[in-house]
Amino acid sequence: MTPDQYCQNRVLRSGSSFYYSFLFLPNEQRLAIHALYAFCREVDDVVDECSDPVIARQKLQWWRSEIANMLEGNPQHPVAKALLPAMAAFKLPSAHLIEIIDGMQMDLDYNRYPDFATLEIYCYRVAGVVGLLAAEIFGYKDPSTREFARQLGIALQLTNIIRDVREDIGRNRVYIPLKDLEQFGVQVDDIVLYRETDAFKSLISHQITRAISHYERAASSLCAQDRRSQRASLIMGNIYRTLLDEIRQGGCKVLSERTALPPLRKFWIAWKTWITST
């Protein structure tokens, strides 16, 4: 199996909506974004699948060293080998890869986030930075497109947090800021015990409103001349924004059910966005 095939398999196995945003890309861009996505999955899995935080930190440190190896032209891991030509072709800053690892490490430092300011740092590192790297791969002319990519990345991560509240509590993690819980009269135990109270649903509705504000900031930052090159990002934004709408229309019941869009609907959103974003 080649490094590129390894990365493609990581994308396919994940079942992620990102797959649909990559479908229509030219080959060089698709290989690069697959490699970037696979890198994110690898370092995220370190935290999610390793029960010993000491070992998890060691594994993240190994990835930091692997980035250094990549810069020296001697990567060991298939993902790093696939990333190497992408780094050169699209001039991707290695510092951004380190920032992504810093974000993953926050999951070892926090299992509760005191306020949105702290959570926003996390979202920026694990998703906003990924958006910035993706923007370089897709290409742009106006520097404001970088703000589009950053805001969209944060919006996507906030959407993941809203969708995955039940799954995350199974890992003893609560990403919804504690200050927000206090504001809406929700206790952490309400989430731990899956109490889907009216107050909790109002809390989730507030989180959705916040995420939508980041989608709107992203949209306002994307100039017309870069809409075509950023179509893959627009696809992802439209799929996830639709998911948020479904969660809200379903009554914000993220503790009792996991909202997901069927593959055919994702493909339809992807195709429609691709042909209309010119």
CSV table of C-alpha atoms in Angstrom, one decimal:
chain,number,residue,atom,x,y,z
A,1,MET,CA,0.0,0.0,0.0
A,2,THR,CA,1.4,3.4,-1.0
A,3,PRO,CA,1.3,6.4,1.4
A,4,ASP,CA,-1.4,8.0,-0.7
A,5,GLN,CA,-3.5,4.9,-0.6
A,6,TYR,CA,-3.0,4.7,3.2
A,7,CYS,CA,-4.4,8.3,3.5
A,8,GLN,CA,-7.3,7.6,1.2
A,9,ASN,CA,-8.3,4.6,3.2
A,10,ARG,CA,-8.2,6.7,6.4
A,11,VAL,CA,-10.6,9.1,4.8
A,12,LEU,CA,-12.9,6.4,3.6
A,13,ARG,CA,-12.9,4.4,6.9
A,14,SER,CA,-13.8,7.5,8.9
A,15,GLY,CA,-17.1,7.9,7.2
A,16,SER,CA,-16.6,11.6,7.6
A,17,SER,CA,-18.6,14.2,5.6
A,18,PHE,CA,-15.3,15.6,4.5
A,19,TYR,CA,-15.2,12.8,1.9
A,20,TYR,CA,-17.9,14.5,0.0
A,21,SER,CA,-16.1,17.8,-0.1
A,22,PHE,CA,-13.1,16.1,-1.6
A,23,LEU,CA,-14.9,14.3,-4.4
A,24,PHE,CA,-14.6,16.9,-7.1
A,25,LEU,CA,-11.1,18.1,-6.5
A,26,PRO,CA,-8.2,17.7,-9.0
A,27,ASN,CA,-5.9,14.8,-8.2
A,28,GLU,CA,-3.0,16.8,-6.8
A,29,GLN,CA,-5.3,18.7,-4.4
A,30,ARG,CA,-7.2,15.6,-3.5
A,31,LEU,CA,-4.1,13.7,-2.5
A,32,ALA,CA,-2.8,16.7,-0.5
A,33,ILE,CA,-6.1,17.1,1.4
A,34,HIS,CA,-6.3,13.4,2.0
A,35,ALA,CA,-2.9,13.5,3.6
A,36,LEU,CA,-3.8,16.5,5.7
A,37,TYR,CA,-7.0,14.8,6.9
A,38,ALA,CA,-5.2,11.5,7.6
A,39,PHE,CA,-2.6,13.5,9.7
A,40,CYS,CA,-5.4,15.0,11.8
A,41,ARG,CA,-7.0,11.6,12.3
A,42,GLU,CA,-3.7,10.0,13.4
A,43,VAL,CA,-3.0,12.6,16.1
A,44,ASP,CA,-6.6,12.8,17.2
A,45,ASP,CA,-6.7,9.0,17.6
A,46,VAL,CA,-3.6,9.2,19.9
A,47,VAL,CA,-5.8,11.1,22.4
A,48,ASP,CA,-9.1,9.3,21.8
A,49,GLU,CA,-7.7,5.8,21.8
A,50,CYS,CA,-4.9,5.9,24.3
A,51,SER,CA,-6.2,5.5,27.9
A,52,ASP,CA,-2.8,6.4,29.5
A,53,PRO,CA,-2.2,10.2,29.2
A,54,VAL,CA,1.5,9.7,29.8
A,55,ILE,CA,1.7,7.4,26.8
A,56,ALA,CA,-0.5,9.7,24.8
A,57,ARG,CA,1.8,12.7,25.4
A,58,GLN,CA,4.8,10.5,24.3
A,59,LYS,CA,3.0,9.6,21.1
A,60,LEU,CA,2.2,13.2,20.4
A,61,GLN,CA,5.8,14.1,21.0
A,62,TRP,CA,6.7,11.4,18.5
A,63,TRP,CA,4.6,13.1,15.9
A,64,ARG,CA,6.4,16.4,16.7
A,65,SER,CA,9.6,14.6,15.9
A,66,GLU,CA,8.1,13.1,12.8
A,67,ILE,CA,7.4,16.6,11.5
A,68,ALA,CA,11.0,17.5,12.0
A,69,ASN,CA,11.9,14.3,10.1
A,70,MET,CA,9.6,15.3,7.3
A,71,LEU,CA,11.3,18.7,7.0
A,72,GLU,CA,14.7,16.9,6.7
A,73,GLY,CA,13.2,14.8,4.0
A,74,ASN,CA,13.2,11.6,6.0
A,75,PRO,CA,9.7,10.8,7.3
A,76,GLN,CA,8.9,7.4,8.7
A,77,HIS,CA,5.1,7.2,8.9
A,78,PRO,CA,3.0,6.7,5.6
A,79,VAL,CA,1.0,9.8,6.5
A,80,ALA,CA,4.1,11.9,6.8
A,81,LYS,CA,5.4,10.5,3.6
A,82,ALA,CA,2.2,11.5,1.8
A,83,LEU,CA,2.3,14.9,3.4
A,84,LEU,CA,5.9,15.7,2.3
A,85,PRO,CA,5.1,16.4,-1.4
A,86,ALA,CA,2.0,18.3,-0.4
A,87,MET,CA,4.0,20.5,1.9
A,88,ALA,CA,6.4,21.4,-0.9
A,89,ALA,CA,3.7,21.8,-3.7
A,90,PHE,CA,1.4,24.0,-1.7
A,91,LYS,CA,4.0,25.7,0.7
A,92,LEU,CA,2.2,24.5,3.8
A,93,PRO,CA,3.8,25.9,7.0
A,94,SER,CA,5.0,23.1,9.3
A,95,ALA,CA,4.2,25.4,12.3
A,96,HIS,CA,0.5,24.8,11.5
A,97,LEU,CA,1.0,21.0,11.9
A,98,ILE,CA,2.6,21.7,15.3
A,99,GLU,CA,-0.4,23.9,16.2
A,100,ILE,CA,-2.8,21.0,15.4
A,101,ILE,CA,-0.8,18.7,17.8
A,102,ASP,CA,-1.0,21.5,20.4
A,103,GLY,CA,-4.7,21.4,20.0
A,104,MET,CA,-5.0,17.7,20.4
A,105,GLN,CA,-2.8,17.9,23.5
A,106,MET,CA,-5.4,20.3,25.0
A,107,ASP,CA,-7.6,17.2,25.3
A,108,LEU,CA,-5.1,15.8,27.7
A,109,ASP,CA,-5.0,19.1,29.7
A,110,TYR,CA,-8.7,19.8,29.8
A,111,ASN,CA,-11.8,17.6,30.1
A,112,ARG,CA,-13.9,20.7,31.0
A,113,TYR,CA,-13.6,24.1,29.4
A,114,PRO,CA,-14.2,27.1,31.7
A,115,ASP,CA,-15.4,29.6,29.1
A,116,PHE,CA,-15.7,30.1,25.4
A,117,ALA,CA,-12.4,32.0,25.1
A,118,THR,CA,-10.6,28.8,26.2
A,119,LEU,CA,-12.7,26.6,23.9
A,120,GLU,CA,-12.1,28.9,21.0
A,121,ILE,CA,-8.4,28.4,21.3
A,122,TYR,CA,-9.0,24.7,21.1
A,123,CYS,CA,-11.3,25.0,18.1
A,124,TYR,CA,-8.8,27.2,16.3
A,125,ARG,CA,-5.9,24.8,16.9
A,126,VAL,CA,-7.7,21.6,15.9
A,127,ALA,CA,-9.9,23.0,13.1
A,128,GLY,CA,-9.2,26.6,12.3
A,129,VAL,CA,-5.6,25.8,11.5
A,130,VAL,CA,-6.7,22.9,9.4
A,131,GLY,CA,-8.9,25.3,7.5
A,132,LEU,CA,-5.9,27.6,6.9
A,133,LEU,CA,-3.9,24.7,5.5
A,134,ALA,CA,-6.8,23.6,3.3
A,135,ALA,CA,-7.1,27.1,2.0
A,136,GLU,CA,-3.5,26.9,0.8
A,137,ILE,CA,-4.2,23.6,-0.9
A,138,PHE,CA,-7.4,24.9,-2.6
A,139,GLY,CA,-5.8,28.2,-3.5
A,140,TYR,CA,-6.9,31.8,-3.2
A,141,LYS,CA,-6.1,35.3,-4.4
A,142,ASP,CA,-7.5,37.6,-1.7
A,143,PRO,CA,-5.9,37.4,1.8
A,144,SER,CA,-9.3,37.7,3.4
A,145,THR,CA,-9.9,34.1,2.4
A,146,ARG,CA,-7.7,33.1,5.2
A,147,GLU,CA,-10.2,34.5,7.6
A,148,PHE,CA,-12.9,32.6,5.8
A,149,ALA,CA,-11.0,29.4,6.3
A,150,ARG,CA,-10.2,30.1,10.0
A,151,GLN,CA,-13.8,31.0,10.9
A,152,LEU,CA,-15.2,28.0,8.9
A,153,GLY,CA,-12.9,25.7,10.7
A,154,ILE,CA,-14.1,27.0,14.1
A,155,ALA,CA,-17.7,26.7,13.0
A,156,LEU,CA,-17.2,23.1,11.9
A,157,GLN,CA,-15.6,22.1,15.2
A,158,LEU,CA,-18.4,23.8,17.1
A,159,THR,CA,-20.8,21.7,15.1
A,160,ASN,CA,-18.9,18.5,15.9
A,161,ILE,CA,-19.1,19.5,19.6
A,162,ILE,CA,-22.8,20.0,19.5
A,163,ARG,CA,-23.5,16.8,17.6
A,164,ASP,CA,-21.2,14.7,19.8
A,165,VAL,CA,-22.2,15.8,23.3
A,166,ARG,CA,-23.3,12.2,24.3
A,167,GLU,CA,-20.2,10.6,22.7
A,168,ASP,CA,-17.8,13.0,24.4
A,169,ILE,CA,-19.3,12.5,27.8
A,170,GLY,CA,-18.5,8.8,27.4
A,171,ARG,CA,-14.9,9.9,27.3
A,172,ASN,CA,-15.4,12.1,30.4
A,173,ARG,CA,-15.2,15.3,28.3
A,174,VAL,CA,-17.6,18.2,28.2
A,175,TYR,CA,-16.7,20.8,25.6
A,176,ILE,CA,-19.7,23.1,26.2
A,177,PRO,CA,-18.2,25.9,28.3
A,178,LEU,CA,-19.0,25.7,32.0
A,179,LYS,CA,-19.9,29.4,32.0
A,180,ASP,CA,-22.6,28.6,29.5
A,181,LEU,CA,-23.9,25.7,31.6
A,182,GLU,CA,-24.1,28.1,34.6
A,183,GLN,CA,-25.9,30.7,32.5
A,184,PHE,CA,-28.6,28.3,31.5
A,185,GLY,CA,-28.9,26.5,34.9
A,186,VAL,CA,-27.5,23.2,33.6
A,187,GLN,CA,-25.2,21.0,35.8
A,188,VAL,CA,-22.5,18.8,34.4
A,189,ASP,CA,-24.3,15.9,36.1
A,190,ASP,CA,-27.3,16.6,33.9
A,191,ILE,CA,-25.1,15.8,30.9
A,192,VAL,CA,-23.4,12.9,32.5
A,193,LEU,CA,-26.8,11.4,33.4
A,194,TYR,CA,-28.3,12.3,30.0
A,195,ARG,CA,-31.0,14.6,31.4
A,196,GLU,CA,-32.4,16.3,28.4
A,197,THR,CA,-34.2,19.1,30.2
A,198,ASP,CA,-35.7,22.2,28.7
A,199,ALA,CA,-32.8,24.1,30.1
A,200,PHE,CA,-30.3,21.8,28.4
A,201,LYS,CA,-32.1,22.1,25.1
A,202,SER,CA,-32.0,25.9,25.4
A,203,LEU,CA,-28.3,25.6,26.1
A,204,ILE,CA,-27.8,23.6,22.9
A,205,SER,CA,-29.8,26.1,21.0
A,206,HIS,CA,-27.5,28.8,22.2
A,207,GLN,CA,-24.5,26.7,21.1
A,208,ILE,CA,-26.0,26.4,17.6
A,209,THR,CA,-26.6,30.1,17.4
A,210,ARG,CA,-22.9,30.7,18.3
A,211,ALA,CA,-21.8,28.2,15.6
A,212,ILE,CA,-24.0,29.8,13.0
A,213,SER,CA,-22.4,33.2,13.8
A,214,HIS,CA,-19.0,31.7,12.8
A,215,TYR,CA,-20.5,30.3,9.6
A,216,GLU,CA,-21.8,33.8,8.9
A,217,ARG,CA,-18.4,35.4,9.6
A,218,ALA,CA,-16.8,32.9,7.3
A,219,ALA,CA,-19.3,33.7,4.5
A,220,SER,CA,-18.7,37.4,4.9
A,221,SER,CA,-15.0,37.0,4.6
A,222,LEU,CA,-15.0,35.0,1.3
A,223,CYS,CA,-14.7,37.3,-1.7
A,224,ALA,CA,-16.4,36.4,-5.0
A,225,GLN,CA,-13.2,35.8,-6.9
A,226,ASP,CA,-12.2,33.0,-4.4
A,227,ARG,CA,-15.5,31.2,-4.2
A,228,ARG,CA,-14.6,28.9,-7.1
A,229,SER,CA,-11.3,27.8,-5.6
A,230,GLN,CA,-12.8,27.3,-2.2
A,231,ARG,CA,-15.7,25.2,-3.3
A,232,ALA,CA,-14.6,22.1,-1.3
A,233,SER,CA,-14.7,24.2,1.9
A,234,LEU,CA,-18.1,25.6,0.9
A,235,ILE,CA,-19.3,22.1,0.5
A,236,MET,CA,-18.2,21.2,4.0
A,237,GLY,CA,-19.7,24.3,5.4
A,238,ASN,CA,-23.1,23.6,3.7
A,239,ILE,CA,-23.2,20.0,4.9
A,240,TYR,CA,-22.4,20.9,8.5
A,241,ARG,CA,-24.7,23.9,8.5
A,242,THR,CA,-27.5,21.6,7.3
A,243,LEU,CA,-26.7,19.2,10.1
A,244,LEU,CA,-27.1,22.1,12.6
A,245,ASP,CA,-30.5,22.9,11.2
A,246,GLU,CA,-31.5,19.3,11.5
A,247,ILE,CA,-30.4,19.2,15.2
A,248,ARG,CA,-32.4,22.4,16.0
A,249,GLN,CA,-35.5,21.3,14.1
A,250,GLY,CA,-35.3,18.0,15.9
A,251,GLY,CA,-35.5,19.7,19.3
A,252,CYS,CA,-31.8,19.8,20.2
A,253,LYS,CA,-32.0,16.2,21.5
A,254,VAL,CA,-28.3,15.5,21.3
A,255,LEU,CA,-28.2,13.4,24.4
A,256,SER,CA,-30.9,10.9,23.2
A,257,GLU,CA,-30.1,10.7,19.5
A,258,ARG,CA,-27.2,11.4,17.1
A,259,THR,CA,-28.2,13.4,14.1
A,260,ALA,CA,-26.6,12.5,10.8
A,261,LEU,CA,-27.3,13.2,7.2
A,262,PRO,CA,-27.7,10.2,4.8
A,263,PRO,CA,-25.0,9.8,2.2
A,264,LEU,CA,-27.2,10.7,-0.7
A,265,ARG,CA,-28.2,14.0,0.9
A,266,LYS,CA,-24.5,14.8,1.5
A,267,PHE,CA,-23.7,14.0,-2.1
A,268,TRP,CA,-26.6,16.2,-3.3
A,269,ILE,CA,-25.4,19.1,-1.1
A,270,ALA,CA,-21.8,18.6,-2.4
A,271,TRP,CA,-22.9,18.5,-6.1
A,272,LYS,CA,-25.2,21.4,-5.8
A,273,THR,CA,-22.6,23.5,-4.0
A,274,TRP,CA,-19.9,22.6,-6.5
A,275,ILE,CA,-21.9,23.6,-9.6
A,276,THR,CA,-23.3,26.8,-8.1
A,277,SER,CA,-20.2,28.2,-6.4
A,278,THR,CA,-18.6,30.2,-9.2
